[in-house]
mmCIF file of C-alpha atoms and ligand atoms in Angstrom:
data_model
loop_
_atom_site.group_PDB
_atom_site.id
_atom_site.type_symbol
_atom_site.label_atom_id
_atom_site.label_comp_id
_atom_site.label_asym_id
_atom_site.label_seq_id
_atom_site.Cartn_x
_atom_site.Cartn_y
_atom_site.Cartn_z
ATOM 1 C CA MET A 1 51.629 -14.619 -77.431
ATOM 2 C CA ARG A 2 52.353 -14.183 -81.238
ATOM 3 C CA THR A 3 52.159 -15.774 -84.262
ATOM 4 C CA ARG A 4 51.384 -14.783 -87.344
ATOM 5 C CA ILE A 5 48.006 -15.774 -86.979
ATOM 6 C CA THR A 6 47.654 -14.355 -84.218
ATOM 7 C CA GLU A 7 48.563 -10.910 -85.780
ATOM 8 C CA LEU A 8 46.473 -11.839 -88.867
ATOM 9 C CA LEU A 9 43.568 -11.829 -86.852
ATOM 10 C CA GLY A 10 44.758 -9.182 -83.858
ATOM 11 C CA ILE A 11 43.889 -11.845 -80.963
ATOM 12 C CA ARG A 12 45.380 -12.403 -77.880
ATOM 13 C CA CYS A 13 45.147 -16.398 -78.512
ATOM 14 C CA PRO A 14 46.028 -18.721 -81.231
ATOM 15 C CA ILE A 15 42.746 -20.085 -80.621
ATOM 16 C CA LEU A 16 39.582 -20.479 -83.194
ATOM 17 C CA GLN A 17 36.379 -21.795 -82.545
ATOM 18 C CA GLY A 18 34.912 -23.841 -84.913
ATOM 19 C CA GLY A 19 32.244 -22.588 -86.950
ATOM 20 C CA MET A 20 29.101 -25.535 -86.208
ATOM 21 C CA ALA A 21 25.895 -26.205 -87.184
ATOM 22 C CA TRP A 22 23.276 -25.220 -84.746
ATOM 23 C CA VAL A 23 26.120 -24.575 -81.958
ATOM 24 C CA ALA A 24 27.930 -22.234 -83.440
ATOM 25 C CA GLU A 25 25.471 -18.571 -82.964
ATOM 26 C CA GLN A 26 25.580 -15.161 -81.012
ATOM 27 C CA HIS A 27 26.509 -16.260 -77.559
ATOM 28 C CA LEU A 28 29.109 -18.930 -78.577
ATOM 29 C CA ALA A 29 31.069 -16.493 -80.716
ATOM 30 C CA ALA A 30 30.776 -13.144 -78.432
ATOM 31 C CA ALA A 31 32.722 -16.162 -75.388
ATOM 32 C CA VAL A 32 34.907 -16.559 -77.469
ATOM 33 C CA SER A 33 36.455 -13.685 -78.084
ATOM 34 C CA ALA A 34 35.691 -11.802 -76.073
ATOM 35 C CA ALA A 35 38.363 -14.709 -73.901
ATOM 36 C CA GLY A 36 40.983 -13.007 -76.381
ATOM 37 C CA GLY A 37 40.528 -16.056 -78.807
ATOM 38 C CA LEU A 38 38.263 -16.417 -82.141
ATOM 39 C CA GLY A 39 34.692 -16.679 -81.749
ATOM 40 C CA LEU A 40 32.909 -17.643 -85.092
ATOM 41 C CA ILE A 41 29.497 -17.540 -86.422
ATOM 42 C CA GLY A 42 28.398 -20.978 -87.932
ATOM 43 C CA GLY A 43 25.973 -19.608 -91.087
ATOM 44 C CA ALA A 44 25.698 -23.838 -91.783
ATOM 45 C CA ASN A 45 22.542 -24.160 -93.849
ATOM 46 C CA ALA A 46 21.192 -20.871 -92.247
ATOM 47 C CA PRO A 47 19.391 -18.125 -95.117
ATOM 48 C CA GLY A 48 21.663 -15.036 -95.395
ATOM 49 C CA GLU A 49 19.214 -12.321 -92.753
ATOM 50 C CA ALA A 50 19.413 -14.623 -90.199
ATOM 51 C CA VAL A 51 23.675 -15.174 -90.292
ATOM 52 C CA ARG A 52 23.016 -10.950 -90.372
ATOM 53 C CA GLY A 53 20.956 -10.991 -87.052
ATOM 54 C CA MET A 54 23.534 -13.396 -85.160
ATOM 55 C CA VAL A 55 26.573 -11.534 -86.595
ATOM 56 C CA ARG A 56 24.469 -8.051 -85.024
ATOM 57 C CA SER A 57 23.925 -9.675 -81.727
ATOM 58 C CA ALA A 58 27.508 -10.845 -81.418
ATOM 59 C CA ARG A 59 28.370 -6.992 -81.507
ATOM 60 C CA GLU A 60 26.137 -6.111 -79.149
ATOM 61 C CA LEU A 61 28.248 -8.881 -76.621
ATOM 62 C CA THR A 62 31.020 -7.716 -77.874
ATOM 63 C CA ASP A 63 33.539 -5.047 -79.126
ATOM 64 C CA LYS A 64 35.923 -8.275 -80.146
ATOM 65 C CA PRO A 65 36.464 -9.515 -83.378
ATOM 66 C CA VAL A 66 33.738 -12.207 -84.275
ATOM 67 C CA GLY A 67 34.175 -14.443 -87.236
ATOM 68 C CA VAL A 68 31.683 -15.937 -89.811
ATOM 69 C CA ASN A 69 32.105 -19.785 -91.279
ATOM 70 C CA VAL A 70 30.091 -19.854 -94.316
ATOM 71 C CA MET A 71 29.446 -23.940 -95.140
ATOM 72 C CA LEU A 72 29.645 -23.594 -99.319
ATOM 73 C CA MET A 73 27.081 -26.704 -99.421
ATOM 74 C CA SER A 74 24.670 -24.775 -98.428
ATOM 75 C CA PRO A 75 22.305 -23.667 -100.856
ATOM 76 C CA HIS A 76 22.533 -19.996 -99.014
ATOM 77 C CA ALA A 77 25.788 -19.750 -99.536
ATOM 78 C CA ALA A 78 26.346 -17.196 -102.230
ATOM 79 C CA ASP A 79 22.886 -14.809 -99.403
ATOM 80 C CA VAL A 80 25.172 -15.583 -96.722
ATOM 81 C CA ALA A 81 29.296 -14.349 -98.932
ATOM 82 C CA ARG A 82 27.409 -11.283 -99.882
ATOM 83 C CA VAL A 83 25.918 -10.153 -96.065
ATOM 84 C CA VAL A 84 28.758 -10.781 -95.015
ATOM 85 C CA ILE A 85 30.910 -7.821 -96.807
ATOM 86 C CA GLU A 86 27.560 -5.690 -96.607
ATOM 87 C CA GLU A 87 28.184 -6.249 -92.537
ATOM 88 C CA HIS A 88 32.269 -5.907 -92.580
ATOM 89 C CA VAL A 89 32.720 -9.561 -91.080
ATOM 90 C CA PRO A 90 36.968 -8.890 -90.422
ATOM 91 C CA VAL A 91 37.497 -12.906 -91.065
ATOM 92 C CA ILE A 92 35.959 -15.698 -92.701
ATOM 93 C CA THR A 93 36.256 -18.937 -92.734
ATOM 94 C CA THR A 94 34.799 -22.089 -95.135
ATOM 95 C CA GLY A 95 34.031 -25.278 -95.411
ATOM 96 C CA ALA A 96 32.329 -28.126 -97.415
ATOM 97 C CA GLY A 97 34.003 -26.326 -100.551
ATOM 98 C CA ILE A 98 36.654 -24.200 -102.543
ATOM 99 C CA PRO A 99 35.427 -20.673 -102.742
ATOM 100 C CA ASP A 100 36.816 -19.954 -105.509
ATOM 101 C CA ARG A 101 33.879 -17.813 -106.176
ATOM 102 C CA TYR A 102 33.438 -16.125 -103.728
ATOM 103 C CA ILE A 103 36.620 -14.996 -102.908
ATOM 104 C CA LYS A 104 38.029 -12.064 -104.496
ATOM 105 C CA ASP A 105 34.829 -10.207 -103.664
ATOM 106 C CA TRP A 106 36.138 -11.178 -99.814
ATOM 107 C CA LYS A 107 39.492 -10.021 -99.935
ATOM 108 C CA ALA A 108 38.372 -7.104 -101.736
ATOM 109 C CA ALA A 109 36.757 -5.806 -99.128
ATOM 110 C CA GLY A 110 39.287 -6.661 -96.807
ATOM 111 C CA ILE A 111 38.210 -9.917 -95.192
ATOM 112 C CA ARG A 112 40.243 -12.413 -93.522
ATOM 113 C CA VAL A 113 39.481 -15.407 -95.900
ATOM 114 C CA ILE A 114 40.659 -19.231 -93.570
ATOM 115 C CA PRO A 115 39.844 -21.519 -95.821
ATOM 116 C CA VAL A 116 39.231 -25.305 -94.097
ATOM 117 C CA VAL A 117 41.561 -28.060 -95.765
ATOM 118 C CA ALA A 118 41.179 -31.891 -95.800
ATOM 119 C CA SER A 119 43.841 -32.555 -97.716
ATOM 120 C CA VAL A 120 47.016 -30.984 -98.798
ATOM 121 C CA ALA A 121 45.818 -30.568 -102.514
ATOM 122 C CA GLN A 122 42.431 -28.226 -101.091
ATOM 123 C CA ALA A 123 45.183 -26.696 -98.712
ATOM 124 C CA ARG A 124 48.026 -25.523 -102.035
ATOM 125 C CA ILE A 125 44.273 -24.967 -104.183
ATOM 126 C CA MET A 126 43.627 -22.718 -101.598
ATOM 127 C CA GLU A 127 46.813 -20.818 -100.900
ATOM 128 C CA ARG A 128 46.850 -19.737 -104.972
ATOM 129 C CA LEU A 129 43.609 -18.733 -104.937
ATOM 130 C CA GLY A 130 45.023 -16.021 -101.850
ATOM 131 C CA ALA A 131 44.080 -16.893 -99.122
ATOM 132 C CA ASP A 132 45.496 -15.604 -95.666
ATOM 133 C CA ALA A 133 45.534 -19.374 -94.281
ATOM 134 C CA VAL A 134 44.155 -21.833 -94.720
ATOM 135 C CA ILE A 135 42.692 -24.582 -91.357
ATOM 136 C CA ALA A 136 44.363 -28.442 -91.466
ATOM 137 C CA GLU A 137 41.303 -30.225 -90.383
ATOM 138 C CA GLY A 138 42.189 -33.574 -88.808
ATOM 139 C CA THR A 139 39.505 -36.886 -90.070
ATOM 140 C CA GLU A 140 39.481 -36.809 -85.922
ATOM 141 C CA SER A 141 36.859 -33.664 -86.423
ATOM 142 C CA GLY A 142 32.863 -33.366 -85.537
ATOM 143 C CA GLY A 143 30.561 -33.394 -88.204
ATOM 144 C CA HIS A 144 32.045 -33.583 -91.821
ATOM 145 C CA ILE A 145 35.581 -35.074 -92.467
ATOM 146 C CA GLY A 146 38.620 -36.069 -94.741
ATOM 147 C CA GLU A 147 40.119 -38.758 -94.400
ATOM 148 C CA THR A 148 43.893 -38.161 -93.167
ATOM 149 C CA THR A 149 44.614 -37.808 -90.218
ATOM 150 C CA THR A 150 45.229 -34.576 -88.277
ATOM 151 C CA MET A 151 49.185 -36.234 -87.306
ATOM 152 C CA ALA A 152 49.812 -36.851 -90.855
ATOM 153 C CA LEU A 153 47.691 -34.047 -92.287
ATOM 154 C CA LEU A 154 49.101 -31.176 -90.705
ATOM 155 C CA PRO A 155 52.940 -31.400 -91.276
ATOM 156 C CA GLN A 156 52.326 -31.860 -94.998
ATOM 157 C CA VAL A 157 49.703 -29.537 -95.362
ATOM 158 C CA ALA A 158 52.804 -27.256 -93.649
ATOM 159 C CA ASP A 159 55.473 -28.425 -95.853
ATOM 160 C CA ALA A 160 52.956 -27.941 -99.457
ATOM 161 C CA VAL A 161 51.738 -23.820 -98.237
ATOM 162 C CA ARG A 162 53.658 -20.818 -97.454
ATOM 163 C CA ILE A 163 50.493 -19.366 -95.719
ATOM 164 C CA PRO A 164 50.138 -19.547 -92.009
ATOM 165 C CA VAL A 165 48.677 -22.881 -90.368
ATOM 166 C CA ILE A 166 45.887 -23.507 -88.073
ATOM 167 C CA GLY A 167 45.367 -27.433 -85.939
ATOM 168 C CA ALA A 168 42.067 -28.771 -86.277
ATOM 169 C CA GLY A 169 40.586 -32.193 -85.375
ATOM 170 C CA GLY A 170 40.776 -34.145 -81.771
ATOM 171 C CA ILE A 171 42.579 -31.353 -80.042
ATOM 172 C CA ALA A 172 40.692 -29.597 -76.892
ATOM 173 C CA ASP A 173 43.951 -29.202 -74.790
ATOM 174 C CA GLY A 174 46.939 -27.921 -74.623
ATOM 175 C CA ARG A 175 48.899 -31.114 -75.246
ATOM 176 C CA GLY A 176 46.287 -31.335 -77.923
ATOM 177 C CA MET A 177 47.254 -27.526 -78.720
ATOM 178 C CA LEU A 178 51.679 -28.452 -78.513
ATOM 179 C CA ALA A 179 50.933 -31.574 -80.825
ATOM 180 C CA ALA A 180 49.606 -29.747 -82.913
ATOM 181 C CA PHE A 181 52.476 -26.248 -82.618
ATOM 182 C CA ALA A 182 54.889 -29.232 -83.623
ATOM 183 C CA LEU A 183 53.374 -30.564 -86.666
ATOM 184 C CA GLY A 184 54.011 -27.144 -88.489
ATOM 185 C CA ALA A 185 50.767 -25.305 -87.109
ATOM 186 C CA GLU A 186 50.845 -21.514 -85.825
ATOM 187 C CA ALA A 187 46.993 -21.872 -83.364
ATOM 188 C CA VAL A 188 44.151 -23.597 -83.594
ATOM 189 C CA GLN A 189 41.078 -24.946 -84.322
ATOM 190 C CA LEU A 190 38.458 -26.424 -80.905
ATOM 191 C CA GLY A 191 35.200 -27.403 -82.071
ATOM 192 C CA THR A 192 33.626 -30.016 -79.566
ATOM 193 C CA ARG A 193 35.587 -27.945 -76.930
ATOM 194 C CA PHE A 194 33.439 -25.587 -76.549
ATOM 195 C CA VAL A 195 30.312 -27.585 -77.358
ATOM 196 C CA ALA A 196 30.670 -28.591 -74.091
ATOM 197 C CA SER A 197 31.085 -24.622 -72.447
ATOM 198 C CA LYS A 198 28.468 -22.430 -70.369
ATOM 199 C CA GLU A 199 27.971 -19.975 -72.332
ATOM 200 C CA ALA A 200 26.387 -22.622 -75.771
ATOM 201 C CA VAL A 201 22.686 -22.469 -76.253
ATOM 202 C CA VAL A 202 23.150 -26.182 -76.650
ATOM 203 C CA SER A 203 20.506 -29.176 -74.641
ATOM 204 C CA ASP A 204 22.434 -29.779 -71.400
ATOM 205 C CA ALA A 205 21.531 -33.197 -72.955
ATOM 206 C CA TYR A 206 23.529 -32.600 -75.536
ATOM 207 C CA LYS A 207 27.069 -31.457 -73.948
ATOM 208 C CA GLU A 208 26.302 -34.115 -70.806
ATOM 209 C CA ARG A 209 26.817 -36.605 -73.907
ATOM 210 C CA ILE A 210 30.807 -35.640 -74.695
ATOM 211 C CA LEU A 211 31.394 -35.616 -71.086
ATOM 212 C CA ALA A 212 30.349 -38.898 -71.185
ATOM 213 C CA ALA A 213 32.262 -40.120 -74.433
ATOM 214 C CA LYS A 214 34.300 -42.763 -74.586
ATOM 215 C CA ASP A 215 37.265 -42.931 -76.759
ATOM 216 C CA ILE A 216 35.547 -44.958 -79.317
ATOM 217 C CA ASP A 217 31.715 -43.747 -79.286
ATOM 218 C CA SER A 218 31.574 -42.359 -82.351
ATOM 219 C CA THR A 219 31.410 -43.292 -85.793
ATOM 220 C CA VAL A 220 31.795 -42.180 -89.539
ATOM 221 C CA THR A 221 28.127 -41.978 -91.737
ATOM 222 C CA GLY A 222 27.595 -41.248 -95.374
ATOM 223 C CA ARG A 223 31.509 -43.010 -96.350
ATOM 224 C CA ARG A 224 29.364 -45.028 -99.185
ATOM 225 C CA ILE A 225 27.754 -41.674 -100.527
ATOM 226 C CA GLY A 226 31.140 -39.599 -100.081
ATOM 227 C CA HIS A 227 29.420 -37.877 -96.808
ATOM 228 C CA PRO A 228 31.475 -38.892 -94.242
ATOM 229 C CA VAL A 229 29.995 -37.482 -91.456
ATOM 230 C CA ARG A 230 31.726 -37.761 -87.467
ATOM 231 C CA SER A 231 29.607 -37.995 -85.156
ATOM 232 C CA LEU A 232 28.682 -40.045 -81.469
ATOM 233 C CA ARG A 233 27.176 -43.730 -81.464
ATOM 234 C CA ASN A 234 22.845 -43.956 -80.925
ATOM 235 C CA GLU A 235 20.372 -45.167 -82.090
ATOM 236 C CA MET A 236 20.318 -42.822 -85.778
ATOM 237 C CA THR A 237 23.756 -43.492 -86.430
ATOM 238 C CA ARG A 238 22.611 -47.453 -85.779
ATOM 239 C CA GLU A 239 19.868 -46.981 -87.801
ATOM 240 C CA TYR A 240 21.755 -44.784 -90.553
ATOM 241 C CA LEU A 241 24.892 -47.255 -90.698
ATOM 242 C CA LYS A 242 22.688 -50.678 -91.891
ATOM 243 C CA LEU A 243 20.528 -48.746 -94.111
ATOM 244 C CA GLU A 244 23.826 -47.986 -95.954
ATOM 245 C CA GLU A 245 25.367 -51.454 -95.206
ATOM 246 C CA ALA A 246 22.034 -52.155 -97.053
ATOM 247 C CA GLY A 247 22.789 -50.523 -100.400
ATOM 248 C CA ARG A 248 20.048 -47.512 -99.637
ATOM 249 C CA SER A 249 20.374 -44.338 -101.295
ATOM 250 C CA PRO A 250 21.714 -41.111 -101.011
ATOM 251 C CA GLU A 251 18.326 -40.051 -100.482
ATOM 252 C CA GLU A 252 16.913 -42.180 -98.688
ATOM 253 C CA LEU A 253 19.709 -41.983 -95.484
ATOM 254 C CA GLU A 254 19.585 -37.189 -96.506
ATOM 255 C CA ALA A 255 16.191 -38.206 -95.892
ATOM 256 C CA LEU A 256 16.524 -40.548 -92.494
ATOM 257 C CA THR A 257 19.084 -37.254 -91.320
ATOM 258 C CA LEU A 258 16.952 -34.179 -92.003
ATOM 259 C CA GLY A 259 16.262 -32.199 -89.499
ATOM 260 C CA THR A 260 18.570 -34.647 -86.219
ATOM 261 C CA LEU A 261 21.391 -32.189 -85.148
ATOM 262 C CA ARG A 262 19.470 -29.640 -84.637
ATOM 263 C CA ARG A 263 17.057 -32.405 -82.803
ATOM 264 C CA ALA A 264 19.852 -33.286 -80.793
ATOM 265 C CA VAL A 265 21.412 -30.004 -79.947
ATOM 266 C CA GLN A 266 18.296 -27.680 -78.807
ATOM 267 C CA ASP A 267 15.351 -30.395 -78.028
ATOM 268 C CA GLY A 268 18.510 -32.871 -76.374
ATOM 269 C CA ASP A 269 16.999 -35.825 -77.742
ATOM 270 C CA ILE A 270 20.499 -37.552 -78.045
ATOM 271 C CA LYS A 271 18.670 -40.804 -78.903
ATOM 272 C CA LYS A 272 17.165 -40.075 -82.276
ATOM 273 C CA GLY A 273 19.017 -36.539 -82.786
ATOM 274 C CA THR A 274 22.550 -36.774 -85.573
ATOM 275 C CA VAL A 275 25.062 -35.627 -82.062
ATOM 276 C CA MET A 276 27.808 -34.431 -83.955
ATOM 277 C CA ALA A 277 31.337 -34.279 -81.333
ATOM 278 C CA GLY A 278 34.474 -34.818 -82.445
ATOM 279 C CA GLN A 279 36.897 -38.117 -81.347
ATOM 280 C CA CYS A 280 38.914 -35.352 -78.640
ATOM 281 C CA ALA A 281 35.735 -35.635 -77.010
ATOM 282 C CA GLY A 282 36.683 -38.268 -74.496
ATOM 283 C CA LEU A 283 38.748 -36.007 -73.352
ATOM 284 C CA ILE A 284 36.367 -33.929 -71.914
ATOM 285 C CA ARG A 285 35.449 -34.352 -68.608
ATOM 286 C CA GLU A 286 33.942 -30.909 -67.680
ATOM 287 C CA ILE A 287 31.560 -27.669 -68.744
ATOM 288 C CA LYS A 288 33.674 -25.122 -68.599
ATOM 289 C CA PRO A 289 32.970 -21.308 -69.211
ATOM 290 C CA CYS A 290 35.070 -19.805 -72.645
ATOM 291 C CA ALA A 291 37.641 -18.486 -70.533
ATOM 292 C CA GLU A 292 38.376 -20.579 -68.840
ATOM 293 C CA ILE A 293 38.644 -22.820 -71.135
ATOM 294 C CA ILE A 294 41.394 -20.630 -73.094
ATOM 295 C CA ARG A 295 42.787 -19.644 -69.714
ATOM 296 C CA ASP A 296 43.780 -23.000 -68.982
ATOM 297 C CA ILE A 297 44.903 -24.631 -72.761
ATOM 298 C CA MET A 298 46.700 -21.568 -72.444
ATOM 299 C CA GLU A 299 48.615 -22.497 -69.049
ATOM 300 C CA GLU A 300 48.913 -26.184 -69.723
ATOM 301 C CA PHE A 301 50.313 -25.335 -73.302
ATOM 302 C CA ARG A 302 53.940 -22.301 -72.515
ATOM 303 C CA LEU A 303 53.476 -25.537 -69.080
ATOM 304 C CA LEU A 304 54.460 -28.409 -70.806
ATOM 305 C CA ALA A 305 56.809 -26.445 -73.534
ATOM 306 C CA GLU A 306 58.706 -26.124 -71.102
ATOM 307 C CA LYS A 307 59.146 -29.453 -69.676
ATOM 308 C CA VAL A 308 59.202 -30.929 -73.655
ATOM 309 C CA ALA A 309 61.676 -27.890 -74.396
ATOM 310 C CA ALA A 310 63.780 -29.780 -70.856
ATOM 311 C CA TYR A 311 64.565 -33.081 -72.428
ATOM 312 C CA GLU A 312 67.989 -33.083 -73.924
HETATM 313 O O1 TUI B 401 32.747 -28.208 -92.818
HETATM 314 C C1 TUI B 401 33.431 -29.551 -91.937
HETATM 315 N N1 TUI B 401 32.422 -29.783 -90.444
HETATM 316 C C2 TUI B 401 30.847 -29.866 -91.120
HETATM 317 S S1 TUI B 401 30.212 -28.223 -92.745
HETATM 318 C C3 TUI B 401 28.515 -29.686 -91.607
HETATM 319 S S2 TUI B 401 27.053 -28.842 -91.856
HETATM 320 C C4 TUI B 401 26.509 -30.468 -92.519
HETATM 321 N N2 TUI B 401 25.715 -31.323 -91.688
HETATM 322 C C5 TUI B 401 25.078 -32.894 -92.298
HETATM 323 C C6 TUI B 401 25.856 -33.339 -93.467
HETATM 324 C C7 TUI B 401 26.423 -32.382 -93.930
HETATM 325 C C8 TUI B 401 26.946 -31.675 -93.637
HETATM 326 C C9 TUI B 401 28.898 -30.271 -90.548
HETATM 327 N N3 TUI B 401 30.307 -30.107 -89.914
HETATM 328 N N4 TUI B 401 34.083 -29.363 -92.002
HETATM 329 C C10 TUI B 401 35.530 -28.474 -93.127
HETATM 330 C C11 TUI B 401 35.992 -29.458 -94.214
HETATM 331 N N5 TUI B 401 35.745 -29.105 -95.140
HETATM 332 N N6 TUI B 401 36.241 -30.164 -93.707
HETATM 333 C C12 TUI B 401 36.084 -30.992 -95.212
HETATM 334 C C13 TUI B 401 36.349 -30.406 -96.025
HETATM 335 C C14 TUI B 401 36.751 -30.040 -96.929
HETATM 336 C C15 TUI B 401 35.776 -30.572 -98.026
HETATM 337 C C16 TUI B 401 35.862 -30.297 -99.320
HETATM 338 C C17 TUI B 401 37.560 -28.810 -98.044
HETATM 339 C C18 TUI B 401 37.151 -28.215 -99.028
HETATM 340 C C19 TUI B 401 36.492 -29.277 -99.968
HETATM 341 O O2 TUI B 401 36.813 -29.466 -101.660
HETATM 342 C C20 TUI B 401 35.524 -29.904 -102.156
HETATM 343 C C21 TUI B 401 36.737 -30.566 -103.206
HETATM 344 O O3 TUI B 401 36.738 -30.390 -104.606
HETATM 345 O O4 TUI B 401 38.015 -30.515 -102.810
#
């Protein structure tokens, strides 16, 4: 299958894996890339040298391209920005900010740069800065989110920019992918679906919690402090929302969640840890290998596209 994104990235299937903190390490990224999509290593809050290690490990696992997501709010963002150049990483996605300080150097190094945006204004800025494409991420996503739904955001971003657009937020199967393409996307990015994969190095408790999730099981913390994060409802989110409602300070609320994503991902503490996941968690019923996830999505996309095309 060919779109401007498959051509730009040299991949077989227009499916990217989100650069999720603590989850998107070398095993997951390599598995997605080996299966024909684009796997990414999530820089998150990791130091540059830790990211370098993951990039090199991924290269041992696959000869297909693997990208890096640079989380711009990280204290190590500048460090990671330099390491990706030194390591000749072919593709960078960015999140939680505008990569204006780095994009020139990345482009000069021949790197494809694909920022995540949550609004039309951000998409226009990224195009002006020289981005190769943008990922329009709706509020259905897990983790740090914007306000607008994928359904409304994607076509407005597609109308606003000439560079190709990748759809993200709430997509977990071929139906979601076809919908995103109808809205103007030339690829999709999936996060939650790949957390519940065989290769993700994530506690069984976290994966099982995604399988058990219903449509209404996620909630958003941090809206009042301008830092909205979507995760599955548990003791942690209840405590957070209670304190947020009581008007506690941003510092106190930040301190409450410190280290809690790692606790859920690695230790399997899904009660007091933070279980970031998108609204599509309720669609996911089975842990599958990444190759099967991608194959099933592509097959469903094709069958459904034919079915839709047959309507008069
Ligand atoms: O970045 C994400 N999702 C994330 S980052 C993350 S790490 C974290 N952990 C705990 C608390 C906070 C963060 C977890 N999930 N998605 C991409 C994304 N980027 N969503 C929204 C944005 C975004 C936000 C602002 C992009 C650009 C932007 O520009 C800033 C501005 O001033 O307009």
